[in-house]
mmCIF file of C-alpha atoms in Angstrom:
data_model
loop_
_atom_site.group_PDB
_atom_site.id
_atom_site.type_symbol
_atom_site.label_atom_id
_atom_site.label_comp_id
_atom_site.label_asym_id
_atom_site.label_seq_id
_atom_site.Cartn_x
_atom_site.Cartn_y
_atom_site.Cartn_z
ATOM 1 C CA UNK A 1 -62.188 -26.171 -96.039
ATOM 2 C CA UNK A 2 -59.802 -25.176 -93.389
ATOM 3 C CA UNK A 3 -59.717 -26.788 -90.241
ATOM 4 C CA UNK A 4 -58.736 -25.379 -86.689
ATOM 5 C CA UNK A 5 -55.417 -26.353 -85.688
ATOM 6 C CA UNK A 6 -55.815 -28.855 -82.256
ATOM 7 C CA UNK A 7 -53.943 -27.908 -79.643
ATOM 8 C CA UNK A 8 -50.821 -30.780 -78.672
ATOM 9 C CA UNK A 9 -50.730 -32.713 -75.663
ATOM 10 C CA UNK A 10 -46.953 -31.778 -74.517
ATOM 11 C CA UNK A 11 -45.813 -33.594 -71.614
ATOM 12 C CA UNK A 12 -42.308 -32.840 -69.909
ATOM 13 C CA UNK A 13 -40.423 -33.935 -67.068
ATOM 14 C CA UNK A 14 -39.371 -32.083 -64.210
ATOM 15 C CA UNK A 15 -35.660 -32.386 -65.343
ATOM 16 C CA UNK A 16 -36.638 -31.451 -68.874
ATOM 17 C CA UNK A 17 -38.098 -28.479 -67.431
ATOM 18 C CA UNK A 18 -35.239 -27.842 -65.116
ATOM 19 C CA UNK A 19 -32.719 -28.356 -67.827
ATOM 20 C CA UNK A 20 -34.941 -25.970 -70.814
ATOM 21 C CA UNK A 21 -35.323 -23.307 -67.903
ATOM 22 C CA UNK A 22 -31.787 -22.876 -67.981
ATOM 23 C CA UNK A 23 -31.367 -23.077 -71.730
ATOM 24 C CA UNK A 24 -33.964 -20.118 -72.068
ATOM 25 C CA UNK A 25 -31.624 -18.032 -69.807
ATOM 26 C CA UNK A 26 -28.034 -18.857 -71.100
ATOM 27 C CA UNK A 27 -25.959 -16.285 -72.807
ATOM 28 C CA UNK A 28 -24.088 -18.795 -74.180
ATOM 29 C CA UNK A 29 -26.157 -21.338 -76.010
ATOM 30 C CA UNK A 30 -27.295 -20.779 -80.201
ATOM 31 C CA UNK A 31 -30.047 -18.935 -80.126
ATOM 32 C CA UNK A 32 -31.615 -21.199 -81.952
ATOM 33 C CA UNK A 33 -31.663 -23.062 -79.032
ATOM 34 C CA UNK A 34 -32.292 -20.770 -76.504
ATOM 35 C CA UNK A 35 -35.318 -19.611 -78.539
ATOM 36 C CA UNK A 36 -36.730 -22.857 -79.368
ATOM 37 C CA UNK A 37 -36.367 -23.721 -75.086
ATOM 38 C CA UNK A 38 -38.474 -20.531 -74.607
ATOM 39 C CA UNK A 39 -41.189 -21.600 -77.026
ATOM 40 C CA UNK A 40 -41.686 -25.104 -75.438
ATOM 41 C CA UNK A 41 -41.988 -23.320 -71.893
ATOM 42 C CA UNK A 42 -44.399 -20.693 -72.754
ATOM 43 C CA UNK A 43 -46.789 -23.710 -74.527
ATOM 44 C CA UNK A 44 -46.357 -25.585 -71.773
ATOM 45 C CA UNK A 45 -48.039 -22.429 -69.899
ATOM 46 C CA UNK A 46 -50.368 -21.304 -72.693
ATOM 47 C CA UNK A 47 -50.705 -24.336 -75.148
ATOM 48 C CA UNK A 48 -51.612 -21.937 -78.067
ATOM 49 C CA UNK A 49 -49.489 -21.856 -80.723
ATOM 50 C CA UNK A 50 -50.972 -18.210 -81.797
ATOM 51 C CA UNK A 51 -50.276 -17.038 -78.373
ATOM 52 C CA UNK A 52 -47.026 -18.578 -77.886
ATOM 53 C CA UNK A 53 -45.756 -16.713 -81.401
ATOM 54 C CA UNK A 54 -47.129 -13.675 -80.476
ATOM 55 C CA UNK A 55 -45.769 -13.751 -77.017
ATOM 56 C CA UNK A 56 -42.124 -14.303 -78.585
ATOM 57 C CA UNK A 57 -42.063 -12.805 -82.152
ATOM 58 C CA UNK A 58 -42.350 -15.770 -84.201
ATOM 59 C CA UNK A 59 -44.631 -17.348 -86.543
ATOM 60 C CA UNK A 60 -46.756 -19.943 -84.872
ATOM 61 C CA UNK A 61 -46.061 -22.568 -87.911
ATOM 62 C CA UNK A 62 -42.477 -22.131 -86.072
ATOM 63 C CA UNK A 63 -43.694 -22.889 -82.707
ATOM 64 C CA UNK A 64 -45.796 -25.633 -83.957
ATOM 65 C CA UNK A 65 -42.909 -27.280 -85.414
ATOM 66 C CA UNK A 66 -40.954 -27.008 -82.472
ATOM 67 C CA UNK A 67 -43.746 -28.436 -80.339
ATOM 68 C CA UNK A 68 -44.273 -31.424 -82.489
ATOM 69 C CA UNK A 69 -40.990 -32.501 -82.758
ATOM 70 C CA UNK A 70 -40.333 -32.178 -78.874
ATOM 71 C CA UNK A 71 -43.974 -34.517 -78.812
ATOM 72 C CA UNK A 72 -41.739 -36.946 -81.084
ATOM 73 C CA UNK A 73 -38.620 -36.548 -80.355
ATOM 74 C CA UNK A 74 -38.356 -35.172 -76.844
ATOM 75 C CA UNK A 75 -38.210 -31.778 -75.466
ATOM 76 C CA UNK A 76 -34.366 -31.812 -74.882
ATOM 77 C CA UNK A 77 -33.561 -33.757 -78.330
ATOM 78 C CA UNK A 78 -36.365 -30.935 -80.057
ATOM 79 C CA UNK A 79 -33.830 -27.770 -79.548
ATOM 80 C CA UNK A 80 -31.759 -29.190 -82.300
ATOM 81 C CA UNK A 81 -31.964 -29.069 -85.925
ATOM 82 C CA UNK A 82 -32.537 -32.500 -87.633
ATOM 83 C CA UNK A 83 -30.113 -33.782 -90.001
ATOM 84 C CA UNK A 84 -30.142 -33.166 -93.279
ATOM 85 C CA UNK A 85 -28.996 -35.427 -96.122
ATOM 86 C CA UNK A 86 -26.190 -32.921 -97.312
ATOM 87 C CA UNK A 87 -23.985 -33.584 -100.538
ATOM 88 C CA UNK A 88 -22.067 -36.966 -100.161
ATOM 89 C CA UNK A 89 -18.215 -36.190 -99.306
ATOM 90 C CA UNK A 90 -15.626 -36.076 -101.959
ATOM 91 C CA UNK A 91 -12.982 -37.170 -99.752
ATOM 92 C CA UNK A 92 -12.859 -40.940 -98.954
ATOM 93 C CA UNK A 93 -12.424 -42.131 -95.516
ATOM 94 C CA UNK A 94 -8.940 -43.856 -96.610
ATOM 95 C CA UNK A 95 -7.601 -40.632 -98.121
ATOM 96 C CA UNK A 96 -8.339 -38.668 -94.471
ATOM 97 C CA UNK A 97 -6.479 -41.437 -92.992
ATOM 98 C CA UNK A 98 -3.325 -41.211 -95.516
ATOM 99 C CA UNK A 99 -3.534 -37.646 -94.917
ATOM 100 C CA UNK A 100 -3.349 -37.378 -90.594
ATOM 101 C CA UNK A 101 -0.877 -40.041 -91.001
ATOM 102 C CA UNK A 102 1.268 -37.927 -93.008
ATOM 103 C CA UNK A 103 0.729 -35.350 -90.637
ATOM 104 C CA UNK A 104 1.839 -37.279 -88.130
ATOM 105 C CA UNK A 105 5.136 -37.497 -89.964
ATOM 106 C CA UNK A 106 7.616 -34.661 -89.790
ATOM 107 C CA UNK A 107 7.839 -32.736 -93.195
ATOM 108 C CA UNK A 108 11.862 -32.791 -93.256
ATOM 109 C CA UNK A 109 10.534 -36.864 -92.999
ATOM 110 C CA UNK A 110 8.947 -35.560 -96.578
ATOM 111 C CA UNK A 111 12.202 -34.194 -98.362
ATOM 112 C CA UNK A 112 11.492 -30.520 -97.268
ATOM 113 C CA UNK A 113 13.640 -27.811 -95.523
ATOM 114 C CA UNK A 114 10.611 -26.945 -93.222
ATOM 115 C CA UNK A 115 11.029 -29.028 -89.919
ATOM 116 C CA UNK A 116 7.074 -29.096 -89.256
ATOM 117 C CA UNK A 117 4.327 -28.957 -91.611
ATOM 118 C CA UNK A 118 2.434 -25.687 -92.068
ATOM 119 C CA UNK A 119 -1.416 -26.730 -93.015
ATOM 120 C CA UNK A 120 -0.627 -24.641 -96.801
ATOM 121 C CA UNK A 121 2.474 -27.392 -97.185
ATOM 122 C CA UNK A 122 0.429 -30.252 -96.458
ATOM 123 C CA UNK A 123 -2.341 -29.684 -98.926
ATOM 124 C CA UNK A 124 0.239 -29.042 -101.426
ATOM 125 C CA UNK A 125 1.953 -31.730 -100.984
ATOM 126 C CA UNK A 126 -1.374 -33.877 -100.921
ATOM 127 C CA UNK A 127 -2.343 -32.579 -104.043
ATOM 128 C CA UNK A 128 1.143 -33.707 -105.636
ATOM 129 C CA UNK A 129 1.379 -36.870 -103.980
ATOM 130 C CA UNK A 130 -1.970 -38.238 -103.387
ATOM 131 C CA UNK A 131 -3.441 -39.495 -106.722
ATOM 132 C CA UNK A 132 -0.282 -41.459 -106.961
ATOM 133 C CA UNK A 133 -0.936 -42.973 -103.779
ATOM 134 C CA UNK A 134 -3.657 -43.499 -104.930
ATOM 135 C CA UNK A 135 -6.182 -40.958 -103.643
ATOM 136 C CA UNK A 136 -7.332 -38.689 -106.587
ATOM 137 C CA UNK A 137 -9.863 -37.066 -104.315
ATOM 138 C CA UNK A 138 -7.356 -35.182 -102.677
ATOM 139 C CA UNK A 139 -6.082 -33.791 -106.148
ATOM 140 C CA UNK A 140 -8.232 -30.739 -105.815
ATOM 141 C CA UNK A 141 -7.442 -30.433 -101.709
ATOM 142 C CA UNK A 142 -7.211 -26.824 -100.231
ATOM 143 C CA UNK A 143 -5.884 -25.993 -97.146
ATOM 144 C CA UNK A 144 -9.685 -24.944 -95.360
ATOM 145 C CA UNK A 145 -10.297 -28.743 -95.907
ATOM 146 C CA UNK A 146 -6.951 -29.776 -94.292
ATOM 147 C CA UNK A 147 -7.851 -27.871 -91.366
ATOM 148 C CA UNK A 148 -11.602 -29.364 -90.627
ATOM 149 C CA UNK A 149 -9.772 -32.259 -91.400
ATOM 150 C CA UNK A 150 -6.854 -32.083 -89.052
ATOM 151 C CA UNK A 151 -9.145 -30.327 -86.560
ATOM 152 C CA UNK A 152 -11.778 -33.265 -86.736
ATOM 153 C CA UNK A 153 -8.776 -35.701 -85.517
ATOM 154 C CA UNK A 154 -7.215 -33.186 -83.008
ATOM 155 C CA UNK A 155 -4.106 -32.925 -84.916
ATOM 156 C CA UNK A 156 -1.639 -29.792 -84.760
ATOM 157 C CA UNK A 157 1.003 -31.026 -86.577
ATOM 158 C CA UNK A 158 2.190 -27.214 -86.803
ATOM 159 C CA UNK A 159 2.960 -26.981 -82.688
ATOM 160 C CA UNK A 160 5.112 -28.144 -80.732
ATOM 161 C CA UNK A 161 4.681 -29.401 -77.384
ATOM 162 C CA UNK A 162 7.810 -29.522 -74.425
ATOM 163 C CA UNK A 163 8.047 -32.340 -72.018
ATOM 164 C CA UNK A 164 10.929 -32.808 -69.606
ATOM 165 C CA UNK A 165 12.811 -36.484 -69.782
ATOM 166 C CA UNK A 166 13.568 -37.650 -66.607
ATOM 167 C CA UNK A 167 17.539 -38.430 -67.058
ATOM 168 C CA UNK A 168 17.767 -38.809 -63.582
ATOM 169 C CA UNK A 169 18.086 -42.536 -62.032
ATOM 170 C CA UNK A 170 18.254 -41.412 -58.521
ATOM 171 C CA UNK A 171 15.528 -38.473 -58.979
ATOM 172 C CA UNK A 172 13.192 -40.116 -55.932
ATOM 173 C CA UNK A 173 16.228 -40.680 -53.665
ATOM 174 C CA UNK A 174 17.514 -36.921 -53.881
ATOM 175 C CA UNK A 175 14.307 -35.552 -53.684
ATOM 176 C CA UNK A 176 13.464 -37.184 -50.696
ATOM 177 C CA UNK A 177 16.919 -36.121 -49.340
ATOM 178 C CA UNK A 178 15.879 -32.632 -49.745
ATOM 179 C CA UNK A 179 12.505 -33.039 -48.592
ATOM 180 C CA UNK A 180 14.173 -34.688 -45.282
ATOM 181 C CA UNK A 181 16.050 -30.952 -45.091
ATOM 182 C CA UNK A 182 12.997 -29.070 -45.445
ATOM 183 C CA UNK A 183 11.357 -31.635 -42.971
ATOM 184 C CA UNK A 184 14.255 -30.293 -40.355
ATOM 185 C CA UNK A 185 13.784 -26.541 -40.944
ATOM 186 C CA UNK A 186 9.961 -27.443 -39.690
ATOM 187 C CA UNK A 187 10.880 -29.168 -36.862
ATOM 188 C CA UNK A 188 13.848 -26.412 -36.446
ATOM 189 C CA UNK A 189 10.926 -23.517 -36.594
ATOM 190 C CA UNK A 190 8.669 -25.546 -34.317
ATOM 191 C CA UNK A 191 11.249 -25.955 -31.543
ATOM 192 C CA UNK A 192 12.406 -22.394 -31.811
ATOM 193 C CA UNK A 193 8.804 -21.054 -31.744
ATOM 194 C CA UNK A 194 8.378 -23.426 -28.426
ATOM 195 C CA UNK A 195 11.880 -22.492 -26.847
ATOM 196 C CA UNK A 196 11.823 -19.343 -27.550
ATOM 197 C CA UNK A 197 15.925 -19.427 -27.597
ATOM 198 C CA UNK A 198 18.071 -17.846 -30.076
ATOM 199 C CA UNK A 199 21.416 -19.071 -30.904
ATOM 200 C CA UNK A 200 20.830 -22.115 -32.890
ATOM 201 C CA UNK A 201 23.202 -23.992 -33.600
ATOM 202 C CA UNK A 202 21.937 -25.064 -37.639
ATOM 203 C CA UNK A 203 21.989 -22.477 -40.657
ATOM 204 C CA UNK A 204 19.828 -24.262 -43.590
ATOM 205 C CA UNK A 205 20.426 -22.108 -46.762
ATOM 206 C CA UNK A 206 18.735 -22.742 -50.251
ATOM 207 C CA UNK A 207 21.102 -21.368 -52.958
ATOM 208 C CA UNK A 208 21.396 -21.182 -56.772
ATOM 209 C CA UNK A 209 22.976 -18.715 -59.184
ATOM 210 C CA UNK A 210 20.992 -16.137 -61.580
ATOM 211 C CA UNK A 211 23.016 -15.698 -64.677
ATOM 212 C CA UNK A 212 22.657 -13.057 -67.448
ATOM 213 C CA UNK A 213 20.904 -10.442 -65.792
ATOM 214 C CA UNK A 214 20.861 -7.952 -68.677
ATOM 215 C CA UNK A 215 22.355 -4.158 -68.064
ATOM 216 C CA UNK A 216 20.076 -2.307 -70.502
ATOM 217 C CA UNK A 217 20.195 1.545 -70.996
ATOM 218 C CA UNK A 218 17.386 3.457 -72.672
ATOM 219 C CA UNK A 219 18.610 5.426 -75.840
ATOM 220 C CA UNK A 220 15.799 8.385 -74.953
ATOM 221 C CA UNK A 221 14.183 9.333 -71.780
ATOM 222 C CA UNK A 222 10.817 7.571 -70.238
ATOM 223 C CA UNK A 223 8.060 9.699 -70.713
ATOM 224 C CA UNK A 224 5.478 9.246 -68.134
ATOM 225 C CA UNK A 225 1.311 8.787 -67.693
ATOM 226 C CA UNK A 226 -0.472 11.568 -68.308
ATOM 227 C CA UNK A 227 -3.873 11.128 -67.090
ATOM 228 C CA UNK A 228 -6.622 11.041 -68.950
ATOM 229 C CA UNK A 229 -4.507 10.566 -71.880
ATOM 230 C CA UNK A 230 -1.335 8.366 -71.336
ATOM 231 C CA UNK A 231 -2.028 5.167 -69.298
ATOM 232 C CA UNK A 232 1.723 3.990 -69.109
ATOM 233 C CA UNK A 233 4.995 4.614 -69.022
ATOM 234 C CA UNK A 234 6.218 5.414 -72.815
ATOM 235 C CA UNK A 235 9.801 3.977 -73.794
ATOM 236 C CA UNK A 236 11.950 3.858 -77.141
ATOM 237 C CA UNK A 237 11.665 0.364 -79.002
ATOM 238 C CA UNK A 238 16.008 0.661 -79.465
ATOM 239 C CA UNK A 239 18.293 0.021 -76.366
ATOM 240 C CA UNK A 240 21.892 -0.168 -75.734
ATOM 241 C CA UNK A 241 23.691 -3.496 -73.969
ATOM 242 C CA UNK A 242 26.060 -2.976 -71.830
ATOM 243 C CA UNK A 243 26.767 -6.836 -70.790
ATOM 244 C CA UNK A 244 25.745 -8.828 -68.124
ATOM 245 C CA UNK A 245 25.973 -9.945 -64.283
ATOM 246 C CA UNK A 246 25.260 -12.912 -62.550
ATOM 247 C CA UNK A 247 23.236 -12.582 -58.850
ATOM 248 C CA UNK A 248 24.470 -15.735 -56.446
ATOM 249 C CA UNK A 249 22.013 -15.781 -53.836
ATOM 250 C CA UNK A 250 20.864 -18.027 -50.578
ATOM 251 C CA UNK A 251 18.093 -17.397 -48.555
ATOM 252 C CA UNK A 252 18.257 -18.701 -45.014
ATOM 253 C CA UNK A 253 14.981 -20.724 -44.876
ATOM 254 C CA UNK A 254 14.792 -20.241 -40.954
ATOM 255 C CA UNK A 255 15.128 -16.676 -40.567
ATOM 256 C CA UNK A 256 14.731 -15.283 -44.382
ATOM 257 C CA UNK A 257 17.585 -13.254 -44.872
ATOM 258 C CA UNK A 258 19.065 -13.197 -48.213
ATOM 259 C CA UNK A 259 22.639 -13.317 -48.900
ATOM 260 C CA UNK A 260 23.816 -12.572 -52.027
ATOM 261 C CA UNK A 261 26.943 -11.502 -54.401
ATOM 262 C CA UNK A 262 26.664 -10.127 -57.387
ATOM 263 C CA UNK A 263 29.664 -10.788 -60.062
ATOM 264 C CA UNK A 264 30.441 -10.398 -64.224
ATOM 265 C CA UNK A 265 30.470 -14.607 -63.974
ATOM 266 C CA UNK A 266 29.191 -17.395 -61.769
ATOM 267 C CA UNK A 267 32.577 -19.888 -61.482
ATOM 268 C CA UNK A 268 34.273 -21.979 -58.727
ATOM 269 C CA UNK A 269 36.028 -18.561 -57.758
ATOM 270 C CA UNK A 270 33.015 -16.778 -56.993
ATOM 271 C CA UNK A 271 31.175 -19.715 -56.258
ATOM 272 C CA UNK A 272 33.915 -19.655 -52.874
ATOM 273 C CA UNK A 273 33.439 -16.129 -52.734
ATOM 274 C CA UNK A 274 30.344 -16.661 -51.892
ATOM 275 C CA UNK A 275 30.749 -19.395 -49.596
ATOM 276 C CA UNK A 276 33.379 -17.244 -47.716
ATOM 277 C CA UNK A 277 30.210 -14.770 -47.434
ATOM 278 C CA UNK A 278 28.150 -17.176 -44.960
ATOM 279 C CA UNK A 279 30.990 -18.548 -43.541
ATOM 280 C CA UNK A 280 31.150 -15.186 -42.202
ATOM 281 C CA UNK A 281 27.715 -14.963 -41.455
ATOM 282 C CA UNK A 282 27.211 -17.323 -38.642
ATOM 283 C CA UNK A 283 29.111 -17.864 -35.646
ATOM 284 C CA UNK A 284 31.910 -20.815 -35.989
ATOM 285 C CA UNK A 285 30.480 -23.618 -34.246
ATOM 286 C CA UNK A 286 27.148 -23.186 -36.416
ATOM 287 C CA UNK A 287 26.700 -25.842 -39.012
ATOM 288 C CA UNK A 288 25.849 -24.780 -42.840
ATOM 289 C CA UNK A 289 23.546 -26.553 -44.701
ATOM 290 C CA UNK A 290 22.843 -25.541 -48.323
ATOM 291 C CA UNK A 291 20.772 -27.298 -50.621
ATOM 292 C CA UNK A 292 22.204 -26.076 -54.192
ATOM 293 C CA UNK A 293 22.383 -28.202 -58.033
ATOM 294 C CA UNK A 294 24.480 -29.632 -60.023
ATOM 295 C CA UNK A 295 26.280 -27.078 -61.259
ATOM 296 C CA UNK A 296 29.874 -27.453 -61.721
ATOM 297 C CA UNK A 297 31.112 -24.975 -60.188
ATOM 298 C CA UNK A 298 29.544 -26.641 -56.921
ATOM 299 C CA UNK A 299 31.544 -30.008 -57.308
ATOM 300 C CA UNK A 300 35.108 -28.605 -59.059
ATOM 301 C CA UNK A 301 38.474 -29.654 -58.014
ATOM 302 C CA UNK A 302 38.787 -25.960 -56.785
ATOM 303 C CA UNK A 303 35.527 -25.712 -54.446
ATOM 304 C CA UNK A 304 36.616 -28.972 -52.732
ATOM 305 C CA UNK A 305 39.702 -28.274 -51.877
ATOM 306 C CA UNK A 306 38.379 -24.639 -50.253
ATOM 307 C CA UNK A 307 35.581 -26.960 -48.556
ATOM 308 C CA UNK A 308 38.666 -29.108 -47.195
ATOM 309 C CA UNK A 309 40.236 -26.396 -45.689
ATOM 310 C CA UNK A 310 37.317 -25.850 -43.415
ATOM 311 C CA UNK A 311 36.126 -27.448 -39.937
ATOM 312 C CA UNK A 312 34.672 -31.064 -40.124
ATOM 313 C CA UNK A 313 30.800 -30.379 -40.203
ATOM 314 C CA UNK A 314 31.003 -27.174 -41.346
ATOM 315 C CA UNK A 315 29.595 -27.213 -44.641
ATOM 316 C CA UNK A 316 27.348 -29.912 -45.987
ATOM 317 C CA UNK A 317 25.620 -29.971 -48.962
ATOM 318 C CA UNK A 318 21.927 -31.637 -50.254
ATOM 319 C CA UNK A 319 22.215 -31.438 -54.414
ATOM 320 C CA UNK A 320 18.848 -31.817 -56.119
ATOM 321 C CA UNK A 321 18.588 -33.927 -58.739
ATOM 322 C CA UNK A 322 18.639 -33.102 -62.484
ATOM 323 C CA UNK A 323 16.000 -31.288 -64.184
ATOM 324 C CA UNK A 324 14.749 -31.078 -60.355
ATOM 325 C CA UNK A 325 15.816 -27.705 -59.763
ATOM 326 C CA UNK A 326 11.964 -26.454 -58.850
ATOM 327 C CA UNK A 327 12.724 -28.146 -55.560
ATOM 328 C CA UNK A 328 14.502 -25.863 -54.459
ATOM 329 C CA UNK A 329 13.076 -22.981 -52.745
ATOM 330 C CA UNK A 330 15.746 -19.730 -54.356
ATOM 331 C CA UNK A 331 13.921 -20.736 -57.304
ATOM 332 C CA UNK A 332 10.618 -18.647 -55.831
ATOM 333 C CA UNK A 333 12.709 -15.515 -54.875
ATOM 334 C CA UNK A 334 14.208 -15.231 -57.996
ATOM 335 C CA UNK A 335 11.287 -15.377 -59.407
ATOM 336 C CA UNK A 336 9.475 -12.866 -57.032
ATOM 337 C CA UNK A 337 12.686 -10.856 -57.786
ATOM 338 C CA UNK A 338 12.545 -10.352 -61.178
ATOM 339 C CA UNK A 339 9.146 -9.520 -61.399
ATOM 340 C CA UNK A 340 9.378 -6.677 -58.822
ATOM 341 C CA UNK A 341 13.387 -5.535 -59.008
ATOM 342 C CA UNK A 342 14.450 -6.550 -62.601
ATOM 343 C CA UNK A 343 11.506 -6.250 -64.336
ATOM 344 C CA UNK A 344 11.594 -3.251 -67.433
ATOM 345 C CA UNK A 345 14.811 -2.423 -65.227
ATOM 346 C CA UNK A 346 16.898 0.292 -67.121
ATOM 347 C CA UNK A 347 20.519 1.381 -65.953
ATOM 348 C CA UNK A 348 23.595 3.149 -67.471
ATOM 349 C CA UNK A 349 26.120 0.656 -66.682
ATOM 350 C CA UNK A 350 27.211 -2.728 -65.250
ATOM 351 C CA UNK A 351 28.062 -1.020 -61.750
ATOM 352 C CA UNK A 352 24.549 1.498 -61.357
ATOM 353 C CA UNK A 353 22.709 -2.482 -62.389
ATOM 354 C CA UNK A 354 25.023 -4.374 -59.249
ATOM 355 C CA UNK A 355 24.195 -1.474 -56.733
ATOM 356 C CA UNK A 356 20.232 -1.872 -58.027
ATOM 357 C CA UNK A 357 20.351 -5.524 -57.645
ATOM 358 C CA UNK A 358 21.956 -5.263 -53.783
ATOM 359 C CA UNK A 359 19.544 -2.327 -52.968
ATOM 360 C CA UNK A 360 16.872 -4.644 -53.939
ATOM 361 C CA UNK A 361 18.766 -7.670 -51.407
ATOM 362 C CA UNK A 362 18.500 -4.872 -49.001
ATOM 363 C CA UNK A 363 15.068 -4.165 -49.345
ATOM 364 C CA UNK A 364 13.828 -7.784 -49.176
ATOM 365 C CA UNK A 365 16.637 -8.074 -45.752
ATOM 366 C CA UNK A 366 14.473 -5.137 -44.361
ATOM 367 C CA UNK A 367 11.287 -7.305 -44.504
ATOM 368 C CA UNK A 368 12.190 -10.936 -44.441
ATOM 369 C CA UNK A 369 9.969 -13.551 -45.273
ATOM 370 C CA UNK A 370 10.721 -17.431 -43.892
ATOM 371 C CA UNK A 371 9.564 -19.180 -46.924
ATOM 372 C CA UNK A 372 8.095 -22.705 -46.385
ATOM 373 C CA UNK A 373 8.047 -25.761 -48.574
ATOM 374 C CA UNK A 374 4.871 -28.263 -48.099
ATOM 375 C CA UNK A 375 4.735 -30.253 -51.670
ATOM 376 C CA UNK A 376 5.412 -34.082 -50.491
ATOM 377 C CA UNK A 377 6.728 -32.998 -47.162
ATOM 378 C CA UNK A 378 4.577 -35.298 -44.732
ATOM 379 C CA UNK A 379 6.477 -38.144 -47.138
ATOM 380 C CA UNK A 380 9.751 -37.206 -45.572
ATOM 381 C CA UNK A 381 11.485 -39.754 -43.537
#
């Protein structure tokens, strides 16, 4: 004879309820578990398993279940499903080790052409090589199983990864001789804003070179939007080259003028052009400061003897140090540059692409901004 089912004493925590309360409202959890959070609330309102299913859709053996193994269990562990004793794996825990630490290896390592392993490679060549290593579970491997096993371990031995060695000895030293410059065009600003004077007597100018600035010309006209049926701009996939130029720039990092010369090449020649440039720029007894890299063109025979030609204390320079060259602040304008002058840029020829580039100069000269660097700077000696 059938019995009446007894209702079940469930008793909860106020963190338990706090932490199933949001479960039964995320939009990101299983369902199963969001589900199985509601049911345990609503009993714990209405402890009726009849009422609870109704209330929710379910049968109420379901929401028994759920109850009584939250009453065993516990409420949070009860949103889970319980193990189950599954088939017993095929693949030995030795043979998943042989295989990630062949992954680790490079495939060329392997007697391949490919440099890197592709995930259809490695279960190939597990399948060839494994039973003779001694791992004739792997005989049958496919590459789905290579993955969950690769992906179990966190291995992508199909992606590669950059990193930056630091081939610099005296990296700390030159950085902190360039943070020491920006540390005097803040003390420079903060005088001048106090003084109120103009006339100073220091020019600091951050300069670099942007090489290969592409002249591209369409091979078909730009069609434009249409609206309501063409979002964008439309252009033809071909193009024509017509070479390239090379923008040498310096922003003056107290006022926030740009100067800038554009040339076919970026050597010593041009590199004194443009040193001729802001030579002319500020009065004679004002001295020039750049902070520039390594580039040879900065240290040649021929730059040196220009630079010896001029007044003592004219021209000094701070070089960054290798692989250091995001210390120095062009690197933000050419940036901000590209993305608003160059970018998609389209021109007929090497000369409409130069007076482009120096309308854009112009245009950033009409609204200078004084760029400030703050990384490390209360460091500075």
């Amino acid at each position: 004879m059938a019995t009446w089912r007894q209702a079940v004493e469930l008793a909860m925590t106020e963190k338990e309820i706090e932490t199933l309360t949001a479960l039964s409202r995320s939009r990101t959890e299983p369902a199963s578990r969001v589900s199985r959070a509601a049911m345990l609330l609503a009993y714990r309102e209405n402890p009726s398993f009849f009422a609870v299913g109704r209330r929710l859709g379910v049968h109420h053996q379901t929401v028994q279940r759920c109850v009584e193994r939250a009453v065993a269990y516990g409420a949070v562990a009860a949103l889970d499903d319980r193990p189950r004793p599954g088939k017993e794996p095929v693949i030995t825990p030795e043979a998943k080790a042989w295989l990630v630490s062949l992954a680790c290896d490079k495939a060329k390592e392997h007697g391949y052409p490919h440099e890197l392993w592709t995930t259809r490679l490695l279960a190939r060549h597990a399948r060839e090589h494994g039973p003779s290593a001694g791992h004739q579970c792997v005989a049958n491997l496919v590459q789905g199983t290579v993955c969950k096993i690769l992906g179990q371990e966190e291995i992508k031995p199909h992606k590669v990864r950059y990193y930056l060695e630091r081939r610099d000895a005296e990296f700390e030293q030159k950085m902190a001789e360039v943070l020491c410059v920006y540390r005097e065009v803040q003390i420079l600003k903060k005088s001048a804003a106090r003084s109120k004077k103009s006339g100073k007597r220091v020019a600091i100018v951050s300069y670099d070179e942007k090489p290969g600035i592409q002249a591209i010309a369409t091979t078909a006209p730009d069609l434009p939007p249409v609206p309501g049926v063409y979002p964008a701009f439309a252009r033809d996939f071909e193009y024509r080259r017509h070479g390239t130029l090379s923008l040498l720039a310096g922003i003056d990092l107290l006022t926030g003028k740009v100067h800038a010369l554009v040339k076919d090449r970026h050597r010593s020649r041009e590199f004194i052009e443009f040193l001729k440039l802001i030579d002319a720029a500020y009065p004679a007894g004002t001295a020039i400061k750049l902070i520039l890299d390594n580039h040879s063109a900065h240290i040649s025979k021929e730059t040196r003897a220009w630079l010896d030609t001029q007044p003592a204390g004219r021209f000094e320079f701070t070089f960054t140090p290798k692989h250091g060259s995001w210390l120095n602040l062009i690197e933000g304008f050419f940036s901000k540059f590209a993305r608003s002058v160059l970018r998609h840029i389209r021109v007929t020829s090497k000369h409409e692409l130069k007076e482009r580039i120096m309308a854009g100069i112009d245009d950033v000269n009409r609204y200078p901004v004084i760029h400030t660097w703050s990384y490390k700077l209360a460091e500075a000696a």
